[in-house]
Amino acid sequence: MSAEPVRVLVTGAAGQIAYSLLFGIAKGDVFGKDQPITLILLDITPMLPVLDGVVMELQDCALPLLREVIPTDKEEVAFKDLDAAILVGSMPRREGMERKDLLKANVAIFKSQGAALEKYAKKTVKVLVVGNPANTNCLIAAKSAPSIPKGNFSCLTRLDHNRARSQVAMRCGVPATQVKNVIIWGNHSSTQYPDVHHCKVNMAGSDLACFAAVKDDDWLKGSFISTVQQRGAAVIAARKLSSAMSAAKAICDHMRDIWSGTPEGEFVSMGVYSSSNSYGVAEDLIYSFPVHIKDKQWKIVDGLAINDFSRGKMDATAAELVEERDTAVTFLSA
Ligand SMILES: NC(=O)c1ccc[n+]([C@@H]2O[C@H](COP(=O)([O-])OP(=O)(O)OC[C@H]3O[C@@H](n4cnc5c(N)ncnc54)[C@H](O)[C@@H]3O)[C@@H](O)[C@H]2O)c1
Ligand SMILES: *[C@@H]1O[C@H](CO)[C@@H](O)[C@H](O)[C@H]1NC(C)=O
Ligand SMILES: CC(=O)N[C@H]1CO[C@H](CO)[C@@H](O)[C@@H]1O
């Protein structure tokens, strides 16, 4: 029995995240071990020769699920009939480039790709934006594809989520899988707020509140938070390249959960559309919230208690996103 292949686009496909990501997708980590896959790889024209090398390597992996690989520099080819779109490519910051000019260049890319989703993709397509500024790029893509439900767009904060989970796990001496329900609130930047007030650590067979398991409130309220916030910069300082293997793993985790759901009683962090003032967050932002996923639909986990310590940090990261959105929207209409 062979199901129809899912059509999956990865943009920035000649880049370093894609190099790990494509392998993860092609071997079945995301859409399931029985689901055939057609991979579509989009990059800019000068990168087409590199893309050919990536295609050769994918072929040489001799994977059972990979039915076809389509490299392209054309949006009308890339976005056709998509089931899933993982938008990794974006304009990188160059030496001396103004913040505003960088944002403007990214608005142009995500406006165009949003319009291509609108025109060519399936209306049920699930879109994950990774390229930075991920939250605002995602919002621009969603606004540029009005006939695709906003709920089908999300941006990646799972890497931050996994970093937080792992920091707690290492502190407690347990595998990362014994730590659940950390939350990343807000922007994927150093103002993000990694929150462990609802996190549970499974130690010796029982679930303990994170604060009780770690037994070091100063660490949890101080250097734990800054370590997670600054982790991307620490990787760049050490590796001279940004996070790629861990980003690819996080993308696989994120899209797999969209496809197959989250376990009962667990939640994950994703940048999603803020539409109902959940947790007092301004509407019309892509903001990272704790979500449950079922039947390919996310729902913000509601009713979590928020103390003053958390409130201030959640508001600060929201303010940053409001400012960025308001600037980006002026470029959108230009
Ligand atoms: N949200 C997150 O958690 C997270 C984590 C890590 C990295 N990132 C971001 O992911 C992005 C990619 O990172 P990387 O390390 O793979 O970068 P990279 O520079 O190695 O690769 C990016 C690729 O995108 C391509 N590209 C640029 N513009 C494009 C366009 N308009 N259409 C298609 N392709 C285009 C480039 O040619 C390049 O091949 C960066 O923006 C990075 O900041 C986000
Ligand atoms: C939000 O986060 C992104 C991704 O790290 C960053 O590029 C952007 O500058 C942040 N926004 C603001 C307004 O600081
Ligand atoms: C989360 C969400 O809103 N998902 C929607 C994605 O699009 C499909 C098809 O239009 C809807 O059925 C889902 O509800």
Short mmCIF file of C-alpha atoms and ligand atoms in Angstrom, two decimals:
data_model
loop_
_atom_site.label_atom_id
_atom_site.label_comp_id
_atom_site.label_asym_id
_atom_site.label_seq_id
_atom_site.Cartn_x
_atom_site.Cartn_y
_atom_site.Cartn_z
CA MET A 1 0.00 0.00 0.00
CA SER A 2 1.51 3.31 -0.96
CA ALA A 3 -0.12 6.55 0.13
CA GLU A 4 0.10 9.67 -2.05
CA PRO A 5 3.36 11.49 -1.33
CA VAL A 6 3.10 14.67 0.77
CA ARG A 7 4.52 17.70 -1.02
CA VAL A 8 6.95 19.51 1.25
CA LEU A 9 8.82 22.72 0.41
CA VAL A 10 12.02 23.80 2.14
CA THR A 11 13.31 27.27 1.25
CA GLY A 12 16.92 28.28 1.87
CA ALA A 13 17.52 24.71 0.79
CA ALA A 14 21.19 25.25 -0.06
CA GLY A 15 21.90 26.63 3.43
CA GLN A 16 23.28 25.03 6.56
CA ILE A 17 20.03 24.38 8.45
CA ALA A 18 18.53 22.74 5.37
CA TYR A 19 21.53 20.43 5.09
CA SER A 20 20.50 18.72 8.36
CA LEU A 21 16.77 19.33 7.98
CA LEU A 22 16.32 17.70 4.58
CA PHE A 23 17.82 14.46 5.84
CA GLY A 24 15.50 14.45 8.87
CA ILE A 25 12.42 14.98 6.72
CA ALA A 26 13.46 12.54 4.00
CA LYS A 27 14.06 9.69 6.44
CA GLY A 28 10.61 9.99 7.96
CA ASP A 29 11.18 11.91 11.22
CA VAL A 30 8.38 14.38 10.49
CA PHE A 31 5.53 12.93 8.46
CA GLY A 32 5.80 9.36 9.67
CA LYS A 33 7.68 6.23 8.76
CA ASP A 34 5.08 5.12 6.16
CA GLN A 35 4.48 8.43 4.43
CA PRO A 36 6.13 8.92 1.02
CA ILE A 37 7.53 12.39 0.40
CA THR A 38 8.16 14.74 -2.49
CA LEU A 39 10.73 17.34 -1.48
CA ILE A 40 10.82 20.70 -3.22
CA LEU A 41 13.95 22.77 -2.66
CA LEU A 42 13.87 26.53 -3.25
CA ASP A 43 16.87 28.79 -3.14
CA ILE A 44 18.02 31.89 -5.02
CA THR A 45 19.44 31.53 -8.54
CA PRO A 46 23.17 31.82 -7.65
CA MET A 47 22.73 28.86 -5.28
CA LEU A 48 21.32 26.46 -7.91
CA PRO A 49 24.69 24.70 -8.45
CA VAL A 50 24.94 24.07 -4.68
CA LEU A 51 21.36 22.83 -4.68
CA ASP A 52 22.31 20.26 -7.31
CA GLY A 53 24.88 18.88 -4.89
CA VAL A 54 22.25 18.62 -2.17
CA VAL A 55 19.94 16.77 -4.58
CA MET A 56 22.73 14.31 -5.41
CA GLU A 57 23.34 13.65 -1.74
CA LEU A 58 19.65 13.08 -1.06
CA GLN A 59 19.57 10.58 -3.93
CA ASP A 60 22.68 8.92 -2.55
CA CYS A 61 21.01 8.39 0.83
CA ALA A 62 18.86 5.75 -0.94
CA LEU A 63 15.92 6.41 1.36
CA PRO A 64 12.70 4.40 1.13
CA LEU A 65 10.23 7.29 1.50
CA LEU A 66 11.74 9.89 -0.79
CA ARG A 67 9.87 9.75 -4.09
CA GLU A 68 11.06 12.89 -5.84
CA VAL A 69 13.33 15.89 -5.25
CA ILE A 70 12.64 19.10 -7.17
CA PRO A 71 15.27 21.87 -6.97
CA THR A 72 14.14 25.28 -8.21
CA ASP A 73 14.59 29.04 -8.04
CA LYS A 74 11.01 29.71 -9.17
CA GLU A 75 8.14 30.40 -6.78
CA GLU A 76 5.49 29.04 -9.15
CA VAL A 77 7.28 25.67 -9.15
CA ALA A 78 8.17 25.72 -5.47
CA PHE A 79 4.76 26.56 -4.01
CA LYS A 80 2.60 24.34 -6.23
CA ASP A 81 0.10 22.06 -4.42
CA LEU A 82 2.02 22.13 -1.14
CA ASP A 83 0.98 20.22 1.95
CA ALA A 84 3.75 21.77 4.06
CA ALA A 85 6.07 24.74 3.59
CA ILE A 86 9.13 25.28 5.77
CA LEU A 87 10.44 28.76 5.06
CA VAL A 88 14.06 28.81 6.19
CA GLY A 89 15.62 31.20 3.68
CA SER A 90 15.62 34.91 4.51
CA MET A 91 17.80 37.97 4.04
CA PRO A 92 20.78 37.75 6.42
CA ARG A 93 22.14 40.80 8.24
CA ARG A 94 25.13 42.14 6.35
CA GLU A 95 27.92 44.35 7.69
CA GLY A 96 26.68 47.91 8.03
CA MET A 97 23.08 47.11 7.08
CA GLU A 98 20.48 49.20 8.93
CA ARG A 99 17.92 47.28 10.94
CA LYS A 100 15.14 48.93 8.97
CA ASP A 101 16.62 47.99 5.60
CA LEU A 102 16.99 44.39 6.73
CA LEU A 103 13.36 44.30 7.81
CA LYS A 104 12.30 45.85 4.53
CA ALA A 105 14.19 43.21 2.52
CA ASN A 106 12.55 40.45 4.55
CA VAL A 107 9.09 41.92 4.18
CA ALA A 108 9.63 41.84 0.41
CA ILE A 109 10.62 38.14 0.52
CA PHE A 110 7.77 37.02 2.78
CA LYS A 111 5.18 39.14 1.00
CA SER A 112 6.14 37.45 -2.25
CA GLN A 113 6.22 33.96 -0.73
CA GLY A 114 2.89 34.58 1.05
CA ALA A 115 1.36 35.59 -2.27
CA ALA A 116 2.79 32.44 -3.87
CA LEU A 117 1.24 30.32 -1.11
CA GLU A 118 -2.07 32.03 -1.77
CA LYS A 119 -1.82 31.40 -5.48
CA TYR A 120 -0.29 27.94 -5.77
CA ALA A 121 -0.42 25.95 -2.49
CA LYS A 122 -3.23 23.80 -1.11
CA LYS A 123 -5.52 25.78 1.21
CA THR A 124 -4.72 23.26 3.94
CA VAL A 125 -0.96 23.90 3.72
CA LYS A 126 0.90 24.12 7.02
CA VAL A 127 3.46 26.90 6.95
CA LEU A 128 6.41 27.09 9.36
CA VAL A 129 8.62 30.18 9.23
CA VAL A 130 12.20 29.85 10.47
CA GLY A 131 14.09 32.63 8.68
CA ASN A 132 14.63 35.65 10.95
CA PRO A 133 12.98 37.83 12.08
CA ALA A 134 10.83 34.70 12.21
CA ASN A 135 7.77 36.07 14.06
CA THR A 136 7.34 39.10 11.86
CA ASN A 137 8.21 37.25 8.63
CA CYS A 138 5.50 34.75 9.53
CA LEU A 139 2.96 37.51 10.13
CA ILE A 140 3.79 39.07 6.76
CA ALA A 141 3.45 35.73 4.95
CA ALA A 142 0.08 35.09 6.65
CA LYS A 143 -1.22 38.55 5.76
CA SER A 144 -0.14 38.00 2.16
CA ALA A 145 -2.10 34.72 1.91
CA PRO A 146 -5.58 35.79 3.08
CA SER A 147 -7.40 32.64 1.90
CA ILE A 148 -5.23 30.31 4.01
CA PRO A 149 -6.36 30.24 7.65
CA LYS A 150 -4.02 32.22 9.93
CA GLY A 151 -3.99 29.16 12.18
CA ASN A 152 -2.04 27.32 9.52
CA PHE A 153 0.95 29.62 9.96
CA SER A 154 3.47 29.31 12.78
CA CYS A 155 7.05 30.31 13.50
CA LEU A 156 9.84 28.39 15.16
CA THR A 157 10.52 28.86 18.87
CA ARG A 158 10.92 25.14 19.43
CA LEU A 159 14.69 25.49 19.42
CA ASP A 160 14.43 27.87 22.38
CA HIS A 161 11.95 25.46 23.98
CA ASN A 162 14.34 22.53 23.55
CA ARG A 163 17.23 24.59 24.92
CA ALA A 164 15.21 25.42 28.05
CA ARG A 165 14.18 21.80 28.48
CA SER A 166 17.74 20.59 28.20
CA GLN A 167 19.15 23.17 30.64
CA VAL A 168 16.68 22.02 33.31
CA ALA A 169 17.33 18.35 32.53
CA MET A 170 21.11 18.72 32.83
CA ARG A 171 20.69 20.56 36.13
CA CYS A 172 18.55 17.69 37.49
CA GLY A 173 20.67 14.92 35.96
CA VAL A 174 17.79 13.43 33.95
CA PRO A 175 17.26 12.97 30.19
CA ALA A 176 15.58 15.94 28.47
CA THR A 177 12.50 13.81 27.83
CA GLN A 178 11.83 13.75 31.61
CA VAL A 179 11.24 17.52 31.50
CA LYS A 180 7.96 18.78 30.11
CA ASN A 181 5.88 21.93 29.76
CA VAL A 182 8.55 24.60 29.67
CA ILE A 183 7.19 27.67 27.88
CA ILE A 184 8.82 30.18 25.56
CA TRP A 185 6.80 33.39 25.46
CA GLY A 186 7.13 36.06 22.77
CA ASN A 187 9.73 36.86 20.15
CA HIS A 188 12.49 34.51 19.03
CA SER A 189 15.14 36.94 20.31
CA SER A 190 16.99 37.76 23.50
CA THR A 191 13.78 39.27 24.96
CA GLN A 192 11.99 35.91 24.78
CA TYR A 193 10.87 34.67 28.18
CA PRO A 194 11.66 31.04 29.03
CA ASP A 195 9.15 30.25 31.80
CA VAL A 196 9.38 27.19 34.06
CA HIS A 197 6.51 27.95 36.44
CA HIS A 198 4.39 25.20 34.84
CA CYS A 199 7.24 22.85 34.01
CA LYS A 200 7.37 19.36 35.51
CA VAL A 201 10.44 17.18 35.99
CA ASN A 202 10.01 13.44 36.28
CA MET A 203 12.45 12.20 38.91
CA ALA A 204 12.42 8.73 40.45
CA GLY A 205 9.04 8.01 38.90
CA SER A 206 7.10 11.08 39.99
CA ASP A 207 6.43 14.49 38.48
CA LEU A 208 7.90 17.34 40.52
CA ALA A 209 7.38 21.04 39.96
CA CYS A 210 10.51 22.43 38.32
CA PHE A 211 11.33 24.73 41.24
CA ALA A 212 11.14 21.76 43.64
CA ALA A 213 13.25 19.55 41.38
CA VAL A 214 15.97 22.11 40.70
CA LYS A 215 16.06 23.56 44.27
CA ASP A 216 17.83 26.71 43.13
CA ASP A 217 15.40 29.58 42.58
CA ASP A 218 18.18 32.09 41.98
CA TRP A 219 19.47 30.04 39.06
CA LEU A 220 15.99 29.53 37.60
CA LYS A 221 15.18 33.24 37.83
CA GLY A 222 18.60 34.38 36.69
CA SER A 223 21.23 32.59 34.67
CA PHE A 224 18.86 29.87 33.42
CA ILE A 225 16.84 32.56 31.65
CA SER A 226 19.82 34.44 30.27
CA THR A 227 21.52 31.22 29.13
CA VAL A 228 18.47 30.27 27.05
CA GLN A 229 18.05 33.82 25.74
CA GLN A 230 21.72 34.06 24.73
CA ARG A 231 22.23 30.50 23.55
CA GLY A 232 22.16 31.33 19.84
CA ALA A 233 24.92 33.92 20.33
CA ALA A 234 26.96 31.46 22.41
CA VAL A 235 26.81 28.88 19.61
CA ILE A 236 27.90 31.47 17.06
CA ALA A 237 30.80 32.57 19.28
CA ALA A 238 31.99 28.97 19.63
CA ARG A 239 31.27 27.57 16.19
CA LYS A 240 31.66 30.73 14.10
CA LEU A 241 28.42 29.60 12.49
CA SER A 242 24.86 29.78 13.79
CA SER A 243 22.91 26.84 15.20
CA ALA A 244 22.06 24.43 12.42
CA MET A 245 21.86 20.82 13.66
CA SER A 246 19.77 21.85 16.68
CA ALA A 247 17.63 24.18 14.57
CA ALA A 248 16.92 21.37 12.11
CA LYS A 249 15.98 19.01 14.97
CA ALA A 250 13.63 21.66 16.38
CA ILE A 251 11.99 22.17 12.99
CA CYS A 252 11.39 18.42 12.75
CA ASP A 253 9.90 18.38 16.27
CA HIS A 254 7.64 21.35 15.46
CA MET A 255 6.28 20.05 12.16
CA ARG A 256 5.91 16.49 13.48
CA ASP A 257 3.76 17.79 16.34
CA ILE A 258 1.60 19.76 13.90
CA TRP A 259 1.16 16.63 11.82
CA SER A 260 0.64 14.10 14.61
CA GLY A 261 -0.33 16.11 17.69
CA THR A 262 1.12 16.58 21.16
CA PRO A 263 0.84 13.94 23.92
CA GLU A 264 -2.02 14.31 26.41
CA GLY A 265 -1.08 16.66 29.25
CA GLU A 266 1.90 18.10 27.43
CA PHE A 267 2.36 21.35 25.64
CA VAL A 268 4.98 22.84 23.35
CA SER A 269 5.98 26.38 22.37
CA MET A 270 5.20 27.82 18.94
CA GLY A 271 4.89 31.28 17.49
CA VAL A 272 1.20 31.51 16.54
CA TYR A 273 -1.29 34.15 15.61
CA SER A 274 -2.59 36.11 18.57
CA SER A 275 -6.26 36.79 17.93
CA SER A 276 -8.17 36.74 21.20
CA ASN A 277 -6.02 38.64 23.65
CA SER A 278 -4.83 35.36 25.21
CA TYR A 279 -2.72 36.09 28.27
CA GLY A 280 -3.19 39.80 27.59
CA VAL A 281 -1.00 39.65 24.49
CA ALA A 282 -1.82 42.24 21.82
CA GLU A 283 -3.77 40.92 18.84
CA ASP A 284 -2.41 40.57 15.31
CA LEU A 285 1.06 39.38 16.34
CA ILE A 286 2.84 36.09 15.85
CA TYR A 287 3.81 35.48 19.48
CA SER A 288 5.18 32.30 21.05
CA PHE A 289 2.62 30.62 23.32
CA PRO A 290 2.21 27.20 24.94
CA VAL A 291 -0.03 25.12 22.66
CA HIS A 292 -1.68 21.71 22.49
CA ILE A 293 -2.07 20.21 19.03
CA LYS A 294 -4.79 17.78 17.94
CA ASP A 295 -6.15 16.96 14.46
CA LYS A 296 -3.55 19.33 12.95
CA GLN A 297 -4.97 22.27 14.92
CA TRP A 298 -3.20 24.07 17.70
CA LYS A 299 -4.93 25.60 20.66
CA ILE A 300 -3.32 27.95 23.14
CA VAL A 301 -3.22 26.29 26.57
CA ASP A 302 -5.30 28.56 28.70
CA GLY A 303 -5.75 29.21 32.37
CA LEU A 304 -2.09 29.04 33.40
CA ALA A 305 -1.38 31.30 36.37
CA ILE A 306 0.95 34.19 35.52
CA ASN A 307 2.79 35.97 38.36
CA ASP A 308 4.19 39.51 38.27
CA PHE A 309 7.69 38.27 37.47
CA SER A 310 6.37 36.55 34.34
CA ARG A 311 3.94 39.33 33.38
CA GLY A 312 6.65 41.96 33.00
CA LYS A 313 8.78 39.72 30.82
CA MET A 314 5.84 38.66 28.64
CA ASP A 315 4.87 42.30 28.09
CA ALA A 316 8.40 43.40 27.20
CA THR A 317 8.77 40.83 24.43
CA ALA A 318 5.27 41.67 23.13
CA ALA A 319 6.16 45.37 22.96
CA GLU A 320 9.17 44.51 20.78
CA LEU A 321 6.94 42.57 18.38
CA VAL A 322 4.33 45.34 18.18
CA GLU A 323 7.02 47.82 17.22
CA GLU A 324 8.49 45.50 14.59
CA ARG A 325 5.06 44.70 13.14
CA ASP A 326 4.12 48.37 12.88
CA THR A 327 7.28 49.11 10.89
CA ALA A 328 6.92 45.97 8.73
CA VAL A 329 3.32 46.76 7.82
CA THR A 330 4.36 50.13 6.39
CA PHE A 331 6.68 48.26 3.99
CA LEU A 332 3.89 45.83 3.14
CA SER A 333 1.62 48.50 1.75
CA ALA A 334 4.48 50.35 0.02
N1 LIG B 1 13.68 30.61 14.46
C1 LIG B 1 14.77 29.96 14.86
O1 LIG B 1 14.78 29.34 15.92
C2 LIG B 1 16.03 29.98 14.05
C3 LIG B 1 17.11 29.21 14.46
C4 LIG B 1 18.29 29.21 13.71
C5 LIG B 1 18.35 29.98 12.55
N2 LIG B 1 17.27 30.74 12.17
C6 LIG B 1 17.29 31.51 10.92
O2 LIG B 1 17.18 30.61 9.85
C7 LIG B 1 17.70 31.22 8.67
C8 LIG B 1 18.58 30.27 7.89
O3 LIG B 1 19.71 29.91 8.62
P1 LIG B 1 20.93 29.11 7.97
O4 LIG B 1 21.94 28.94 9.02
O5 LIG B 1 20.44 27.92 7.24
O6 LIG B 1 21.43 30.20 6.92
P2 LIG B 1 22.29 30.00 5.58
O7 LIG B 1 22.80 31.35 5.24
O8 LIG B 1 23.24 28.87 5.71
O9 LIG B 1 21.20 29.56 4.50
C9 LIG B 1 20.17 30.41 4.09
C10 LIG B 1 19.82 30.06 2.66
O10 LIG B 1 18.66 30.82 2.30
C11 LIG B 1 18.81 31.22 0.96
N3 LIG B 1 17.90 32.32 0.66
C12 LIG B 1 18.05 33.65 0.89
N4 LIG B 1 17.00 34.33 0.41
C13 LIG B 1 16.16 33.44 -0.13
C14 LIG B 1 14.91 33.54 -0.77
N5 LIG B 1 14.33 34.72 -0.97
N6 LIG B 1 14.31 32.40 -1.20
C15 LIG B 1 14.89 31.21 -1.01
N7 LIG B 1 16.09 31.05 -0.42
C16 LIG B 1 16.72 32.14 0.03
C17 LIG B 1 20.28 31.58 0.87
O11 LIG B 1 20.73 31.62 -0.48
C18 LIG B 1 20.92 30.44 1.66
O12 LIG B 1 21.20 29.32 0.83
C19 LIG B 1 18.39 32.49 9.15
O13 LIG B 1 17.49 33.57 8.95
C20 LIG B 1 18.56 32.25 10.61
O14 LIG B 1 18.65 33.46 11.33
C21 LIG B 1 16.13 30.74 12.89
C1 LIG B 2 12.61 39.72 17.24
O1 LIG B 2 13.40 38.56 17.05
C2 LIG B 2 14.06 38.49 15.81
C3 LIG B 2 14.72 37.14 15.66
O2 LIG B 2 15.78 36.96 16.51
C4 LIG B 2 15.04 39.62 15.69
O3 LIG B 2 15.68 39.58 14.42
C5 LIG B 2 14.26 40.92 15.83
O4 LIG B 2 15.16 42.00 15.79
C6 LIG B 2 13.47 40.95 17.13
N1 LIG B 2 12.64 42.15 17.12
C7 LIG B 2 12.98 43.28 17.71
C8 LIG B 2 12.05 44.44 17.49
O5 LIG B 2 13.97 43.39 18.41
C1 LIG B 3 -4.98 25.44 13.09
C2 LIG B 3 -5.86 25.75 11.96
O1 LIG B 3 -6.50 26.78 11.92
N1 LIG B 3 -5.89 24.87 10.97
C3 LIG B 3 -6.70 25.00 9.78
C4 LIG B 3 -5.80 24.86 8.56
O2 LIG B 3 -6.58 24.82 7.40
C5 LIG B 3 -7.48 23.78 7.36
C6 LIG B 3 -8.13 23.79 6.02
O3 LIG B 3 -8.61 25.03 5.66
C7 LIG B 3 -8.52 23.95 8.46
O4 LIG B 3 -9.43 22.87 8.44
C8 LIG B 3 -7.79 23.98 9.78
O5 LIG B 3 -8.69 24.26 10.79
#
